[in-house]
mmCIF file of C-alpha atoms and ligand atoms in Angstrom:
data_model
loop_
_atom_site.group_PDB
_atom_site.id
_atom_site.type_symbol
_atom_site.label_atom_id
_atom_site.label_comp_id
_atom_site.label_asym_id
_atom_site.label_seq_id
_atom_site.Cartn_x
_atom_site.Cartn_y
_atom_site.Cartn_z
ATOM 1 C CA MET Y 1 3.859 -39.738 -11.751
ATOM 2 C CA ILE Y 2 0.670 -40.579 -13.686
ATOM 3 C CA PRO Y 3 -2.596 -39.988 -11.838
ATOM 4 C CA ALA Y 4 -5.302 -42.618 -11.524
ATOM 5 C CA GLU Y 5 -8.135 -42.294 -14.044
ATOM 6 C CA PHE Y 6 -10.710 -39.610 -13.337
ATOM 7 C CA ASP Y 7 -13.660 -37.878 -14.982
ATOM 8 C CA TYR Y 8 -13.505 -34.164 -15.649
ATOM 9 C CA VAL Y 9 -16.107 -31.420 -15.998
ATOM 10 C CA ALA Y 10 -15.697 -27.634 -16.315
ATOM 11 C CA PRO Y 11 -19.112 -26.073 -15.523
ATOM 12 C CA GLY Y 12 -19.841 -22.490 -16.529
ATOM 13 C CA SER Y 13 -21.594 -21.380 -13.326
ATOM 14 C CA LEU Y 14 -21.386 -21.843 -9.577
ATOM 15 C CA ALA Y 15 -24.799 -23.523 -9.517
ATOM 16 C CA ASP Y 16 -23.635 -26.078 -12.104
ATOM 17 C CA ALA Y 17 -20.361 -26.638 -10.264
ATOM 18 C CA LEU Y 18 -22.237 -27.325 -7.008
ATOM 19 C CA ALA Y 19 -24.593 -29.699 -8.827
ATOM 20 C CA ALA Y 20 -21.648 -31.573 -10.408
ATOM 21 C CA LEU Y 21 -19.941 -31.838 -7.022
ATOM 22 C CA GLN Y 22 -23.100 -33.232 -5.457
ATOM 23 C CA GLU Y 23 -23.557 -35.723 -8.291
ATOM 24 C CA GLY Y 24 -19.924 -36.861 -7.976
ATOM 25 C CA GLY Y 25 -20.414 -37.649 -4.276
ATOM 26 C CA ASP Y 26 -17.571 -38.212 -1.799
ATOM 27 C CA GLU Y 27 -14.997 -38.975 -4.481
ATOM 28 C CA ALA Y 28 -15.446 -35.673 -6.368
ATOM 29 C CA LYS Y 29 -13.094 -32.723 -5.850
ATOM 30 C CA VAL Y 30 -12.993 -29.195 -7.141
ATOM 31 C CA LEU Y 31 -9.956 -28.035 -9.089
ATOM 32 C CA ALA Y 32 -8.796 -24.417 -8.928
ATOM 33 C CA GLY Y 33 -5.173 -23.608 -9.867
ATOM 34 C CA GLY Y 34 -4.248 -27.280 -9.607
ATOM 35 C CA HIS Y 35 -0.875 -26.546 -8.035
ATOM 36 C CA SER Y 36 -1.512 -28.625 -4.924
ATOM 37 C CA LEU Y 37 -4.139 -31.120 -6.041
ATOM 38 C CA LEU Y 38 -2.496 -32.240 -9.296
ATOM 39 C CA PRO Y 39 0.895 -33.000 -7.681
ATOM 40 C CA LEU Y 40 -0.935 -35.063 -5.024
ATOM 41 C CA MET Y 41 -2.811 -36.934 -7.760
ATOM 42 C CA LYS Y 42 0.392 -37.618 -9.687
ATOM 43 C CA LEU Y 43 1.916 -39.067 -6.536
ATOM 44 C CA ARG Y 44 -1.312 -41.075 -6.051
ATOM 45 C CA LEU Y 45 -1.795 -39.510 -2.636
ATOM 46 C CA ALA Y 46 -5.181 -38.335 -3.929
ATOM 47 C CA ALA Y 47 -7.383 -40.170 -6.410
ATOM 48 C CA PRO Y 48 -10.658 -38.306 -6.954
ATOM 49 C CA SER Y 49 -13.019 -40.003 -9.392
ATOM 50 C CA LEU Y 50 -14.274 -36.635 -10.684
ATOM 51 C CA LEU Y 51 -12.606 -33.239 -10.992
ATOM 52 C CA VAL Y 52 -14.934 -30.236 -11.105
ATOM 53 C CA ASP Y 53 -12.763 -27.539 -12.658
ATOM 54 C CA LEU Y 54 -13.750 -24.027 -11.516
ATOM 55 C CA ARG Y 55 -11.862 -22.152 -14.243
ATOM 56 C CA ARG Y 56 -15.045 -21.141 -16.135
ATOM 57 C CA VAL Y 57 -16.934 -19.993 -13.025
ATOM 58 C CA ASP Y 58 -16.643 -16.225 -13.350
ATOM 59 C CA GLU Y 59 -18.659 -15.641 -10.136
ATOM 60 C CA LEU Y 60 -15.509 -16.718 -8.262
ATOM 61 C CA ARG Y 61 -13.350 -13.943 -9.739
ATOM 62 C CA GLY Y 62 -12.884 -10.296 -8.774
ATOM 63 C CA ILE Y 63 -11.630 -8.216 -5.867
ATOM 64 C CA SER Y 64 -13.743 -5.612 -4.049
ATOM 65 C CA ARG Y 65 -13.913 -3.669 -0.796
ATOM 66 C CA GLU Y 66 -16.872 -4.150 1.512
ATOM 67 C CA ASN Y 67 -17.544 -3.123 5.145
ATOM 68 C CA GLY Y 68 -13.871 -2.578 6.000
ATOM 69 C CA SER Y 69 -12.671 -5.772 4.301
ATOM 70 C CA ILE Y 70 -11.050 -6.737 1.035
ATOM 71 C CA VAL Y 71 -13.150 -9.436 -0.599
ATOM 72 C CA PHE Y 72 -11.199 -11.728 -2.902
ATOM 73 C CA GLY Y 73 -13.063 -14.054 -5.254
ATOM 74 C CA ALA Y 74 -11.850 -17.579 -4.515
ATOM 75 C CA LEU Y 75 -10.164 -17.832 -7.926
ATOM 76 C CA THR Y 76 -8.007 -14.738 -7.335
ATOM 77 C CA ARG Y 77 -4.489 -15.784 -8.287
ATOM 78 C CA HIS Y 78 -1.531 -15.375 -5.942
ATOM 79 C CA HIS Y 79 -0.046 -12.994 -8.538
ATOM 80 C CA ASP Y 80 -3.012 -10.627 -8.260
ATOM 81 C CA VAL Y 81 -2.836 -10.631 -4.461
ATOM 82 C CA ALA Y 82 0.939 -10.097 -4.535
ATOM 83 C CA THR Y 83 0.773 -7.126 -6.895
ATOM 84 C CA GLY Y 84 -2.493 -5.505 -5.770
ATOM 85 C CA GLY Y 85 -1.245 -3.415 -2.841
ATOM 86 C CA PHE Y 86 -3.158 -5.358 -0.177
ATOM 87 C CA GLY Y 87 -0.693 -4.829 2.684
ATOM 88 C CA ILE Y 88 0.242 -7.949 4.608
ATOM 89 C CA ALA Y 89 -1.642 -10.187 2.133
ATOM 90 C CA SER Y 90 0.478 -8.883 -0.747
ATOM 91 C CA ALA Y 91 3.671 -9.220 1.298
ATOM 92 C CA ALA Y 92 2.945 -12.907 1.959
ATOM 93 C CA ALA Y 93 1.625 -13.747 -1.523
ATOM 94 C CA ALA Y 94 4.765 -12.304 -3.095
ATOM 95 C CA THR Y 95 6.837 -14.948 -1.296
ATOM 96 C CA ILE Y 96 4.867 -17.903 -2.723
ATOM 97 C CA ALA Y 97 7.130 -20.030 -4.914
ATOM 98 C CA ASP Y 98 7.912 -18.571 -8.349
ATOM 99 C CA GLN Y 99 5.984 -16.541 -10.931
ATOM 100 C CA GLN Y 100 4.689 -19.689 -12.644
ATOM 101 C CA VAL Y 101 3.044 -20.946 -9.429
ATOM 102 C CA ARG Y 102 1.755 -17.462 -8.557
ATOM 103 C CA ASN Y 103 0.150 -17.229 -12.014
ATOM 104 C CA MET Y 104 -1.888 -20.401 -11.397
ATOM 105 C CA GLY Y 105 -2.415 -20.890 -7.655
ATOM 106 C CA THR Y 106 -5.487 -19.281 -6.080
ATOM 107 C CA ILE Y 107 -6.273 -17.787 -2.680
ATOM 108 C CA GLY Y 108 -9.339 -20.025 -2.308
ATOM 109 C CA GLY Y 109 -7.342 -23.113 -3.240
ATOM 110 C CA THR Y 110 -4.527 -22.502 -0.821
ATOM 111 C CA LEU Y 111 -6.906 -21.876 2.106
ATOM 112 C CA ALA Y 112 -9.112 -24.883 1.254
ATOM 113 C CA HIS Y 113 -6.014 -27.075 1.019
ATOM 114 C CA GLY Y 114 -5.005 -26.216 4.601
ATOM 115 C CA ASP Y 115 -1.288 -26.924 4.289
ATOM 116 C CA PRO Y 116 0.500 -25.579 7.392
ATOM 117 C CA ALA Y 117 3.478 -24.700 5.146
ATOM 118 C CA SER Y 118 1.376 -22.424 2.919
ATOM 119 C CA ASP Y 119 1.809 -18.710 3.350
ATOM 120 C CA MET Y 120 -1.713 -17.281 3.183
ATOM 121 C CA PRO Y 121 -3.279 -19.116 6.170
ATOM 122 C CA ALA Y 122 -1.064 -17.219 8.648
ATOM 123 C CA VAL Y 123 -2.277 -13.951 7.122
ATOM 124 C CA LEU Y 124 -5.928 -15.014 7.346
ATOM 125 C CA LEU Y 125 -5.395 -15.906 11.017
ATOM 126 C CA ALA Y 126 -3.472 -12.725 11.882
ATOM 127 C CA CYS Y 127 -6.129 -10.535 10.239
ATOM 128 C CA ASP Y 128 -9.091 -12.440 11.719
ATOM 129 C CA GLY Y 129 -10.299 -13.022 8.172
ATOM 130 C CA SER Y 130 -12.832 -15.542 6.958
ATOM 131 C CA VAL Y 131 -13.895 -17.602 3.970
ATOM 132 C CA VAL Y 132 -17.392 -17.844 2.530
ATOM 133 C CA ALA Y 133 -18.445 -21.353 1.495
ATOM 134 C CA ARG Y 134 -21.472 -22.270 -0.614
ATOM 135 C CA SER Y 135 -23.228 -25.623 -0.967
ATOM 136 C CA ALA Y 136 -26.593 -26.689 -2.346
ATOM 137 C CA GLU Y 137 -27.938 -26.067 1.179
ATOM 138 C CA GLY Y 138 -26.845 -22.428 1.314
ATOM 139 C CA GLU Y 139 -23.955 -20.198 2.306
ATOM 140 C CA ARG Y 140 -21.943 -19.793 5.492
ATOM 141 C CA GLU Y 141 -18.993 -17.717 6.614
ATOM 142 C CA ILE Y 142 -16.168 -19.580 8.370
ATOM 143 C CA ALA Y 143 -13.877 -17.521 10.603
ATOM 144 C CA ALA Y 144 -10.141 -18.160 10.262
ATOM 145 C CA ALA Y 145 -10.069 -19.464 13.843
ATOM 146 C CA ASP Y 146 -12.557 -22.219 12.883
ATOM 147 C CA LEU Y 147 -11.059 -23.142 9.502
ATOM 148 C CA PHE Y 148 -7.893 -25.177 10.083
ATOM 149 C CA GLU Y 149 -8.700 -28.426 11.875
ATOM 150 C CA ASP Y 150 -5.754 -30.763 11.267
ATOM 151 C CA TYR Y 151 -2.974 -31.490 8.772
ATOM 152 C CA LEU Y 152 -4.396 -30.732 5.290
ATOM 153 C CA THR Y 153 -7.855 -30.746 6.877
ATOM 154 C CA THR Y 154 -10.200 -27.780 7.050
ATOM 155 C CA SER Y 155 -13.805 -27.346 8.148
ATOM 156 C CA ILE Y 156 -14.896 -26.806 4.528
ATOM 157 C CA GLY Y 157 -17.354 -29.594 3.702
ATOM 158 C CA GLU Y 158 -16.913 -31.973 0.767
ATOM 159 C CA GLN Y 159 -19.998 -30.498 -0.886
ATOM 160 C CA GLU Y 160 -18.930 -26.882 -0.311
ATOM 161 C CA ILE Y 161 -17.120 -24.500 -2.636
ATOM 162 C CA VAL Y 162 -15.243 -21.511 -1.237
ATOM 163 C CA THR Y 163 -16.593 -18.475 -3.052
ATOM 164 C CA GLU Y 164 -14.870 -15.591 -1.245
ATOM 165 C CA VAL Y 165 -12.008 -14.822 1.081
ATOM 166 C CA ARG Y 166 -12.553 -11.812 3.353
ATOM 167 C CA LEU Y 167 -9.631 -9.957 4.898
ATOM 168 C CA PRO Y 168 -10.171 -6.931 7.167
ATOM 169 C CA LEU Y 169 -8.300 -3.894 5.820
ATOM 170 C CA MET Y 170 -6.220 -3.561 9.014
ATOM 171 C CA GLU Y 171 -6.062 0.216 8.655
ATOM 172 C CA GLY Y 172 -3.561 1.831 11.021
ATOM 173 C CA TYR Y 173 -1.520 -1.362 11.412
ATOM 174 C CA GLY Y 174 2.123 -1.789 10.478
ATOM 175 C CA TYR Y 175 2.846 -5.260 9.150
ATOM 176 C CA GLY Y 176 5.478 -7.711 7.967
ATOM 177 C CA TYR Y 177 5.733 -11.250 6.619
ATOM 178 C CA GLN Y 178 9.061 -12.853 7.429
ATOM 179 C CA LYS Y 179 9.736 -16.169 5.694
ATOM 180 C CA PHE Y 180 12.716 -18.375 6.432
ATOM 181 C CA ASN Y 181 13.747 -20.718 3.630
ATOM 182 C CA ARG Y 182 17.019 -22.031 2.256
ATOM 183 C CA ARG Y 183 16.475 -20.734 -1.283
ATOM 184 C CA GLN Y 184 14.368 -17.739 -2.219
ATOM 185 C CA GLU Y 185 11.505 -19.586 -3.931
ATOM 186 C CA ASP Y 186 11.240 -22.546 -1.557
ATOM 187 C CA TRP Y 187 8.379 -23.341 0.795
ATOM 188 C CA ALA Y 188 8.724 -21.834 4.268
ATOM 189 C CA MET Y 189 10.770 -23.744 6.788
ATOM 190 C CA VAL Y 190 8.872 -21.383 9.070
ATOM 191 C CA ALA Y 191 7.346 -17.943 8.602
ATOM 192 C CA VAL Y 192 5.634 -15.269 10.688
ATOM 193 C CA ALA Y 193 2.914 -12.815 9.748
ATOM 194 C CA ALA Y 194 2.733 -9.886 12.163
ATOM 195 C CA ALA Y 195 0.496 -6.821 12.311
ATOM 196 C CA VAL Y 196 0.955 -4.156 14.990
ATOM 197 C CA LYS Y 197 -1.132 -1.106 15.868
ATOM 198 C CA LYS Y 198 0.425 1.658 17.896
ATOM 199 C CA GLY Y 199 -1.575 3.818 20.303
ATOM 200 C CA ALA Y 200 -1.421 7.641 20.255
ATOM 201 C CA ASP Y 201 1.131 7.667 23.092
ATOM 202 C CA GLY Y 202 3.466 5.308 21.237
ATOM 203 C CA THR Y 203 2.443 2.225 23.185
ATOM 204 C CA VAL Y 204 1.364 -0.926 21.363
ATOM 205 C CA GLU Y 205 -2.423 -1.084 21.132
ATOM 206 C CA ASP Y 206 -2.822 -4.394 19.310
ATOM 207 C CA VAL Y 207 -0.593 -7.208 18.040
ATOM 208 C CA ARG Y 208 -1.648 -10.018 15.702
ATOM 209 C CA ILE Y 209 0.685 -12.916 14.877
ATOM 210 C CA GLY Y 210 0.115 -15.806 12.471
ATOM 211 C CA LEU Y 211 2.586 -18.688 12.222
ATOM 212 C CA THR Y 212 3.452 -20.761 9.153
ATOM 213 C CA HIS Y 213 4.753 -24.351 9.341
ATOM 214 C CA MET Y 214 5.211 -24.504 13.094
ATOM 215 C CA ALA Y 215 2.649 -27.233 13.774
ATOM 216 C CA SER Y 216 0.314 -29.587 11.925
ATOM 217 C CA THR Y 217 -2.004 -26.639 11.223
ATOM 218 C CA PRO Y 218 -1.393 -22.937 10.596
ATOM 219 C CA LEU Y 219 -1.421 -21.171 13.970
ATOM 220 C CA ARG Y 220 -2.413 -17.866 15.537
ATOM 221 C CA ALA Y 221 0.024 -16.976 18.327
ATOM 222 C CA THR Y 222 -2.021 -15.785 21.274
ATOM 223 C CA ALA Y 223 0.432 -15.765 24.196
ATOM 224 C CA ALA Y 224 2.933 -13.251 22.749
ATOM 225 C CA PRO Y 225 0.439 -10.400 22.197
ATOM 226 C CA SER Y 226 -0.967 -10.706 25.736
ATOM 227 C CA SER Y 227 2.440 -10.764 27.470
HETATM 228 C C1 FAD G 301 6.503 -26.010 -6.994
HETATM 229 C C2 FAD G 301 5.479 -25.441 -6.056
HETATM 230 C C3 FAD G 301 5.887 -24.602 -5.033
HETATM 231 C C4 FAD G 301 4.947 -24.043 -4.157
HETATM 232 N N1 FAD G 301 5.385 -23.205 -3.162
HETATM 233 C C5 FAD G 301 4.480 -22.641 -2.341
HETATM 234 C C6 FAD G 301 4.899 -21.697 -1.329
HETATM 235 O O1 FAD G 301 6.068 -21.364 -1.179
HETATM 236 N N2 FAD G 301 3.928 -21.176 -0.524
HETATM 237 C C7 FAD G 301 2.593 -21.499 -0.659
HETATM 238 O O2 FAD G 301 1.783 -20.988 0.092
HETATM 239 N N3 FAD G 301 2.191 -22.371 -1.597
HETATM 240 C C8 FAD G 301 3.083 -22.937 -2.438
HETATM 241 N N4 FAD G 301 2.659 -23.813 -3.405
HETATM 242 C C9 FAD G 301 1.228 -24.202 -3.461
HETATM 243 C C10 FAD G 301 0.427 -23.199 -4.298
HETATM 244 O O3 FAD G 301 0.307 -21.988 -3.592
HETATM 245 C C11 FAD G 301 -0.981 -23.745 -4.622
HETATM 246 O O4 FAD G 301 -1.450 -22.943 -5.641
HETATM 247 C C12 FAD G 301 -1.988 -23.721 -3.503
HETATM 248 O O5 FAD G 301 -1.573 -24.425 -2.392
HETATM 249 C C13 FAD G 301 -3.303 -24.369 -3.919
HETATM 250 O O6 FAD G 301 -4.040 -23.512 -4.715
HETATM 251 P P1 FAD G 301 -4.645 -24.022 -6.060
HETATM 252 O O7 FAD G 301 -5.531 -22.933 -6.553
HETATM 253 O O8 FAD G 301 -3.557 -24.464 -6.955
HETATM 254 O O9 FAD G 301 -5.563 -25.239 -5.570
HETATM 255 P P2 FAD G 301 -5.776 -26.747 -6.151
HETATM 256 O O10 FAD G 301 -4.486 -27.448 -6.238
HETATM 257 O O11 FAD G 301 -6.612 -26.647 -7.383
HETATM 258 O O12 FAD G 301 -6.669 -27.330 -4.980
HETATM 259 C C14 FAD G 301 -6.118 -27.581 -3.702
HETATM 260 C C15 FAD G 301 -7.190 -28.166 -2.786
HETATM 261 O O13 FAD G 301 -8.169 -27.181 -2.472
HETATM 262 C C16 FAD G 301 -9.463 -27.562 -2.962
HETATM 263 N N5 FAD G 301 -10.046 -26.341 -3.520
HETATM 264 C C17 FAD G 301 -9.496 -25.495 -4.433
HETATM 265 N N6 FAD G 301 -10.281 -24.442 -4.645
HETATM 266 C C18 FAD G 301 -11.375 -24.621 -3.863
HETATM 267 C C19 FAD G 301 -12.567 -23.849 -3.641
HETATM 268 N N7 FAD G 301 -12.785 -22.680 -4.243
HETATM 269 N N8 FAD G 301 -13.479 -24.356 -2.777
HETATM 270 C C20 FAD G 301 -13.276 -25.524 -2.130
HETATM 271 N N9 FAD G 301 -12.151 -26.286 -2.282
HETATM 272 C C21 FAD G 301 -11.228 -25.829 -3.148
HETATM 273 C C22 FAD G 301 -9.216 -28.646 -4.002
HETATM 274 O O14 FAD G 301 -10.303 -29.542 -4.113
HETATM 275 C C23 FAD G 301 -7.983 -29.317 -3.426
HETATM 276 O O15 FAD G 301 -8.343 -30.215 -2.408
HETATM 277 C C24 FAD G 301 3.565 -24.372 -4.295
HETATM 278 C C25 FAD G 301 3.155 -25.225 -5.336
HETATM 279 C C26 FAD G 301 4.093 -25.761 -6.212
HETATM 280 C C27 FAD G 301 3.626 -26.663 -7.319
#
C-alpha cells in the first residue's frame, strides 16, 4: 500500500502545468482530486515518475453558462456538481460514493480516468457533451462519443490537460439517473442515465440513454431510442 517513489510539483498556472507535464515526458501524470490515481499508485498499478498537481491552477475552476451549455472547470468537485442544480449531472454526481470522495473528486478527473463504473461518463454521453483539452500545441474539443476508447483509456493525450467539461443544458428534457448497487455509497453494479423530451402531442420527441458499467467503456445506448 506504499506507492513507488515519485517527484511532485504543484504549478500555479495552466501554462506551467503543461510545461511540467512536457518536461516529465511519458512517465508524468497530472493529479486532480487523487481519488482514482492515488489508490492505483498505492496498489502499484500505476507508477508515474512525476505528479503534476493541478490544485493551484485556478484557471481550471469555476462554472458558467455559455451557448446553451454548462461549462464546468475541470477541477469542479463532485460535491459542487451534485448540489448546483444541474439536472441530470447533479442527479448522477449525488450518487458518487460518500461526501468525503465528493469533496475531493473532480469532474475532469473522473472523465479523464475513463472508468466504465464511474457515474459521470454516462451523463456526458447521454447529453452529447464534450471535454476541452489543452496541450503545448493548442486546444481541442473532444465529443463524448470520441472520448472513451477502451478500459481506463480515453482519447486524451499524455501531454494534454482537460480544462473544461461542457454539458448541453437539455432544456425541456425530463431526466433520471438510476444506479443499482448493494449498499448506498458503493460503485454502480450498473446504472442508467436517461433524458427524454416529449413532443407537444405527448409523443416522445427524443430519448438519450447513457449506460454505466455495462461494458469495458461507458456506453451510449443507440438502439432503444430508435425502436
Ligand atoms: C472509496 C471510493 C469510492 C468511489 N466511488 C465512486 C462512485 O461511486 N462513482 C464514481 O463515479 N466514482 C467513484 N470514485 C472515484 C472518484 O469519483 C474519483 O474522484 C474520480 O474517479 C477521479 O477524479 P479525481 O479528480 O480524483 O482524479 P485523479 O485521481 O486525480 O486522476 C484520475 C486520472 O485522471 C487524470 N486526470 C485528472 N484530472 C485531469 C485533467 N484535468 N486532465 C487530464 N487528466 C486528468 C489523472 O492523471 C489520472 O490518470 C470513488 C473513489 C473512491 C476512493
